[in-house]
C-alpha cells in the first residue's frame, strides 16, 4: 500500500544533541512538507520541498534543517539551536500544485530530556 | 499572508447530537478549503473539502458550507458517534501553483456515548 512512513515514532534526546527524523513516501508525490504540532497551536510549517534538490523555509524554520536528495525521502534534522524542540512532528506529501490535499504520516514525538 | 481562525477550540456533545466547527479566513483570494481529522496519536486525514465555486458540499453525515462574502466556512457533523471524537483542522489556500495551506488551530471534538 502507498503511504508515508515516519520514523522513529518516539524519540528522546538530551539537550545539545542533534536528531534526525525520517520521512519516506511511496506515493510518487513531488512535494513534501514538515509540520510541527504543539497543543493548541495547530499545524505550523517548518520546511517544504516542491521538487528534488530544492526546499523552502516555512513559518518556523529556525533551528531545523532538511535535505531532499531523493523524491521519496525528506529527512528533518532538529538541531541544538532549536530552543524548544519537544513536540509532535508530522511529515506530509502531495501532488505538486495540490498542497491542500496532504497525505500525512503518523508522526514522530520528540522529547528533550 | 493568509490567517485562519478556528472556533471553538473544544467541543463536547452527546452521541446523536450535531456538531459545528467554524473557521474564518483573511485572504479573499483563497479558493480551496480542506478539512482534516486527526485521531489520537495519528496524522491528520483529509475528510472533506470545498471550493469557492460552491456554497455547500455533503458527504454522508458531514457537510461543509462556505460564505465567500463573509469569508467564513464551517464543518457540520450530524448524528455524531463516539468514533467522531478527534481533533479537526480547517485550512485555506489558493488552489494550484505553489501555494501552501494555512491551518486553523484545531478543534477537539469529544462525543460522549
CSV table of C-alpha atoms in Angstrom, one decimal:
chain,number,residue,atom,x,y,z
A,1,UNK,CA,0.0,0.0,0.0
A,2,UNK,CA,1.2,3.5,-0.7
A,3,UNK,CA,1.7,5.9,2.1
A,4,UNK,CA,4.1,7.9,4.2
A,5,UNK,CA,6.3,6.3,6.8
A,6,UNK,CA,7.9,8.3,9.6
A,7,UNK,CA,10.4,7.0,12.0
A,8,UNK,CA,11.1,6.8,14.8
A,9,UNK,CA,7.6,7.1,16.4
A,10,UNK,CA,9.1,8.2,19.7
A,11,UNK,CA,12.5,9.7,20.2
A,12,UNK,CA,14.3,11.0,23.3
A,13,UNK,CA,17.3,13.2,23.2
A,14,UNK,CA,19.5,15.2,25.6
A,15,UNK,CA,19.8,18.9,25.3
A,16,UNK,CA,22.5,19.9,22.9
A,17,UNK,CA,22.2,16.9,20.6
A,18,UNK,CA,21.0,17.0,17.0
A,19,UNK,CA,18.4,14.5,16.0
A,20,UNK,CA,17.2,13.4,12.5
A,21,UNK,CA,13.6,12.4,11.8
A,22,UNK,CA,13.0,10.2,8.8
A,23,UNK,CA,10.2,10.6,6.3
A,24,UNK,CA,9.7,8.3,3.3
A,25,UNK,CA,6.8,8.2,0.8
A,26,UNK,CA,6.0,5.8,-2.0
A,27,UNK,CA,3.1,7.8,-3.4
A,28,UNK,CA,5.2,9.3,-6.2
A,29,UNK,CA,4.5,12.8,-4.9
A,30,UNK,CA,6.7,15.6,-5.8
A,31,UNK,CA,6.0,17.8,-2.8
A,32,UNK,CA,6.8,17.0,0.8
A,33,UNK,CA,6.4,19.0,4.0
A,34,UNK,CA,7.3,19.1,7.6
A,35,UNK,CA,4.9,20.4,10.3
A,36,UNK,CA,5.3,20.8,14.0
A,37,UNK,CA,2.3,20.3,16.3
A,38,UNK,CA,2.0,21.7,19.8
A,39,UNK,CA,-1.1,21.6,21.9
A,40,UNK,CA,-3.4,24.5,21.0
A,41,UNK,CA,-1.1,25.7,18.3
A,42,UNK,CA,-2.4,23.8,15.3
A,43,UNK,CA,0.0,22.8,12.5
A,44,UNK,CA,2.9,25.0,11.8
A,45,UNK,CA,5.0,24.6,8.7
A,46,UNK,CA,8.7,24.1,9.2
A,47,UNK,CA,10.0,23.4,5.7
A,48,UNK,CA,8.7,22.2,2.4
A,49,UNK,CA,10.0,20.9,-0.8
A,50,UNK,CA,8.3,21.1,-4.2
A,51,UNK,CA,11.0,19.1,-6.1
A,52,UNK,CA,14.1,17.2,-5.5
A,53,UNK,CA,17.2,19.2,-4.5
A,54,UNK,CA,15.1,22.2,-3.7
A,55,UNK,CA,13.3,23.3,-0.5
A,56,UNK,CA,11.9,26.4,1.2
A,57,UNK,CA,11.6,27.6,4.7
A,58,UNK,CA,8.2,27.6,6.4
A,59,UNK,CA,7.0,29.8,9.2
A,60,UNK,CA,9.2,28.3,11.9
A,61,UNK,CA,12.4,27.1,10.2
A,62,UNK,CA,14.8,28.4,12.8
A,63,UNK,CA,16.8,25.5,14.4
A,64,UNK,CA,15.8,23.0,11.8
A,65,UNK,CA,17.4,21.7,8.6
A,66,UNK,CA,16.3,19.5,5.8
A,67,UNK,CA,17.5,17.8,2.6
A,68,UNK,CA,15.8,16.5,-0.5
A,69,UNK,CA,18.2,14.3,-2.3
A,70,UNK,CA,15.6,11.7,-3.4
A,71,UNK,CA,12.0,12.1,-4.4
A,72,UNK,CA,10.9,9.6,-1.8
A,73,UNK,CA,12.8,11.0,1.2
A,74,UNK,CA,12.7,14.3,3.1
A,75,UNK,CA,14.5,14.0,6.5
A,76,UNK,CA,14.3,16.7,9.1
A,77,UNK,CA,17.1,17.5,11.5
A,78,UNK,CA,16.3,19.2,14.7
A,79,UNK,CA,19.5,20.9,15.7
A,80,UNK,CA,20.7,22.1,19.1
A,81,UNK,CA,19.8,25.6,18.0
A,82,UNK,CA,16.1,24.8,18.3
A,83,UNK,CA,15.2,26.3,21.7
A,84,UNK,CA,12.1,24.3,22.4
A,85,UNK,CA,12.3,21.1,20.3
A,86,UNK,CA,9.9,18.9,22.3
A,87,UNK,CA,6.9,18.4,20.0
A,88,UNK,CA,5.0,16.1,17.7
A,89,UNK,CA,6.4,16.3,14.2
A,90,UNK,CA,4.3,15.5,11.1
A,91,UNK,CA,5.6,14.8,7.6
A,92,UNK,CA,3.2,15.1,4.6
A,93,UNK,CA,3.3,14.9,0.9
A,94,UNK,CA,1.1,16.0,-2.0
A,95,UNK,CA,0.9,16.1,-5.8
A,96,UNK,CA,2.6,19.2,-6.9
A,97,UNK,CA,0.2,22.1,-7.1
A,98,UNK,CA,-2.3,20.4,-4.8
A,99,UNK,CA,-0.9,21.3,-1.4
A,100,UNK,CA,-4.4,21.4,0.1
A,101,UNK,CA,-4.7,17.6,-0.4
A,102,UNK,CA,-2.0,16.5,2.0
A,103,UNK,CA,-1.2,12.9,2.9
A,104,UNK,CA,0.3,12.8,6.4
A,105,UNK,CA,2.5,10.3,8.2
A,106,UNK,CA,1.7,9.1,11.7
A,107,UNK,CA,4.1,11.5,13.3
A,108,UNK,CA,7.2,11.4,15.4
A,109,UNK,CA,7.1,12.5,19.0
A,110,UNK,CA,10.4,14.1,20.1
A,111,UNK,CA,11.1,14.7,23.8
A,112,UNK,CA,14.2,16.5,25.0
A,113,UNK,CA,15.3,15.5,28.4
B,1,UNK,CA,-0.4,36.2,4.1
B,2,UNK,CA,-3.4,34.1,5.0
B,3,UNK,CA,-4.7,33.9,8.5
B,4,UNK,CA,-7.2,31.3,9.6
B,5,UNK,CA,-9.2,31.5,12.9
B,6,UNK,CA,-11.0,28.4,14.1
B,7,UNK,CA,-13.6,28.1,16.9
B,8,UNK,CA,-14.3,26.5,19.3
B,9,UNK,CA,-11.1,25.0,20.5
B,10,UNK,CA,-13.0,22.3,22.3
B,11,UNK,CA,-16.5,21.0,21.6
B,12,UNK,CA,-18.3,18.4,23.7
B,13,UNK,CA,-21.5,16.8,22.6
B,14,UNK,CA,-23.7,13.9,23.3
B,15,UNK,CA,-23.9,11.0,20.9
B,16,UNK,CA,-26.5,11.7,18.3
B,17,UNK,CA,-26.2,15.5,18.6
B,18,UNK,CA,-24.9,17.7,15.8
B,19,UNK,CA,-21.5,19.5,15.9
B,20,UNK,CA,-20.5,22.6,14.1
B,21,UNK,CA,-16.9,24.0,13.8
B,22,UNK,CA,-16.4,27.4,12.3
B,23,UNK,CA,-13.4,29.0,10.6
B,24,UNK,CA,-12.7,32.4,9.1
B,25,UNK,CA,-10.0,33.4,6.7
B,26,UNK,CA,-8.5,36.7,5.7
B,27,UNK,CA,-7.2,36.3,2.1
B,28,UNK,CA,-10.1,36.9,-0.3
B,29,UNK,CA,-8.0,35.1,-3.0
B,30,UNK,CA,-8.2,31.8,-1.1
B,31,UNK,CA,-10.5,29.4,-3.1
B,32,UNK,CA,-9.9,26.0,-1.6
B,33,UNK,CA,-10.9,24.9,1.9
B,34,UNK,CA,-10.0,21.4,3.1
B,35,UNK,CA,-10.9,19.9,6.5
B,36,UNK,CA,-8.7,17.3,8.3
B,37,UNK,CA,-9.5,14.9,11.1
B,38,UNK,CA,-6.7,13.8,13.4
B,39,UNK,CA,-7.4,10.8,15.6
B,40,UNK,CA,-5.3,10.4,18.8
B,41,UNK,CA,-1.7,9.5,18.1
B,42,UNK,CA,-2.1,9.7,14.3
B,43,UNK,CA,-1.5,12.1,11.5
B,44,UNK,CA,-4.4,14.2,10.1
B,45,UNK,CA,-6.5,12.8,7.3
B,46,UNK,CA,-8.4,14.9,4.7
B,47,UNK,CA,-12.1,14.2,5.2
B,48,UNK,CA,-13.9,16.8,3.0
B,49,UNK,CA,-13.1,19.9,1.1
B,50,UNK,CA,-15.0,22.8,-0.6
B,51,UNK,CA,-14.0,25.1,-3.4
B,52,UNK,CA,-15.1,28.7,-3.7
B,53,UNK,CA,-17.4,28.0,-6.7
B,54,UNK,CA,-19.9,26.1,-4.4
B,55,UNK,CA,-21.6,27.1,-1.2
B,56,UNK,CA,-22.2,23.6,0.3
B,57,UNK,CA,-20.9,20.1,0.0
B,58,UNK,CA,-22.1,16.9,1.7
B,59,UNK,CA,-20.7,13.5,2.3
B,60,UNK,CA,-23.0,11.3,4.4
B,61,UNK,CA,-23.0,12.7,7.9
B,62,UNK,CA,-20.6,15.6,7.3
B,63,UNK,CA,-21.1,18.8,5.3
B,64,UNK,CA,-19.2,21.9,4.7
B,65,UNK,CA,-20.6,25.4,4.0
B,66,UNK,CA,-18.8,28.4,2.6
B,67,UNK,CA,-19.7,32.1,2.7
B,68,UNK,CA,-17.3,33.9,0.5
B,69,UNK,CA,-18.7,37.3,1.2
B,70,UNK,CA,-18.2,36.9,5.0
B,71,UNK,CA,-15.0,34.8,4.4
B,72,UNK,CA,-16.0,32.0,6.7
B,73,UNK,CA,-16.6,28.3,6.3
B,74,UNK,CA,-18.0,25.6,8.6
B,75,UNK,CA,-17.9,21.9,9.2
B,76,UNK,CA,-21.2,20.2,10.2
B,77,UNK,CA,-21.4,16.7,11.6
B,78,UNK,CA,-24.8,15.3,12.2
B,79,UNK,CA,-25.8,12.3,14.3
B,80,UNK,CA,-22.4,12.3,16.0
B,81,UNK,CA,-20.9,9.0,17.1
B,82,UNK,CA,-18.1,8.2,19.5
B,83,UNK,CA,-15.7,7.5,16.6
B,84,UNK,CA,-16.1,11.1,15.5
B,85,UNK,CA,-14.1,12.1,18.6
B,86,UNK,CA,-10.9,13.6,17.2
B,87,UNK,CA,-9.2,16.9,16.5
B,88,UNK,CA,-10.5,18.7,13.4
B,89,UNK,CA,-8.4,21.3,11.4
B,90,UNK,CA,-9.7,23.7,8.8
B,91,UNK,CA,-7.3,25.2,6.2
B,92,UNK,CA,-7.4,27.7,3.5
B,93,UNK,CA,-5.3,28.3,0.4
B,94,UNK,CA,-5.3,29.3,-3.3
B,95,UNK,CA,-5.5,26.1,-5.2
B,96,UNK,CA,-2.8,25.3,-7.7
B,97,UNK,CA,0.6,26.8,-8.1
B,98,UNK,CA,3.0,26.7,-5.2
B,99,UNK,CA,0.6,27.9,-2.5
B,100,UNK,CA,0.7,26.2,0.9
B,101,UNK,CA,-2.3,25.8,3.2
B,102,UNK,CA,-2.7,27.8,6.3
B,103,UNK,CA,-4.3,25.8,9.1
B,104,UNK,CA,-6.6,26.8,11.9
B,105,UNK,CA,-5.5,25.9,15.5
B,106,UNK,CA,-7.8,22.9,15.6
B,107,UNK,CA,-11.0,21.8,17.5
B,108,UNK,CA,-11.0,18.9,19.8
B,109,UNK,CA,-14.4,17.2,19.4
B,110,UNK,CA,-15.5,14.9,22.2
B,111,UNK,CA,-18.6,12.8,21.6
B,112,UNK,CA,-20.0,11.3,24.8
B,113,UNK,CA,-21.8,7.9,24.5
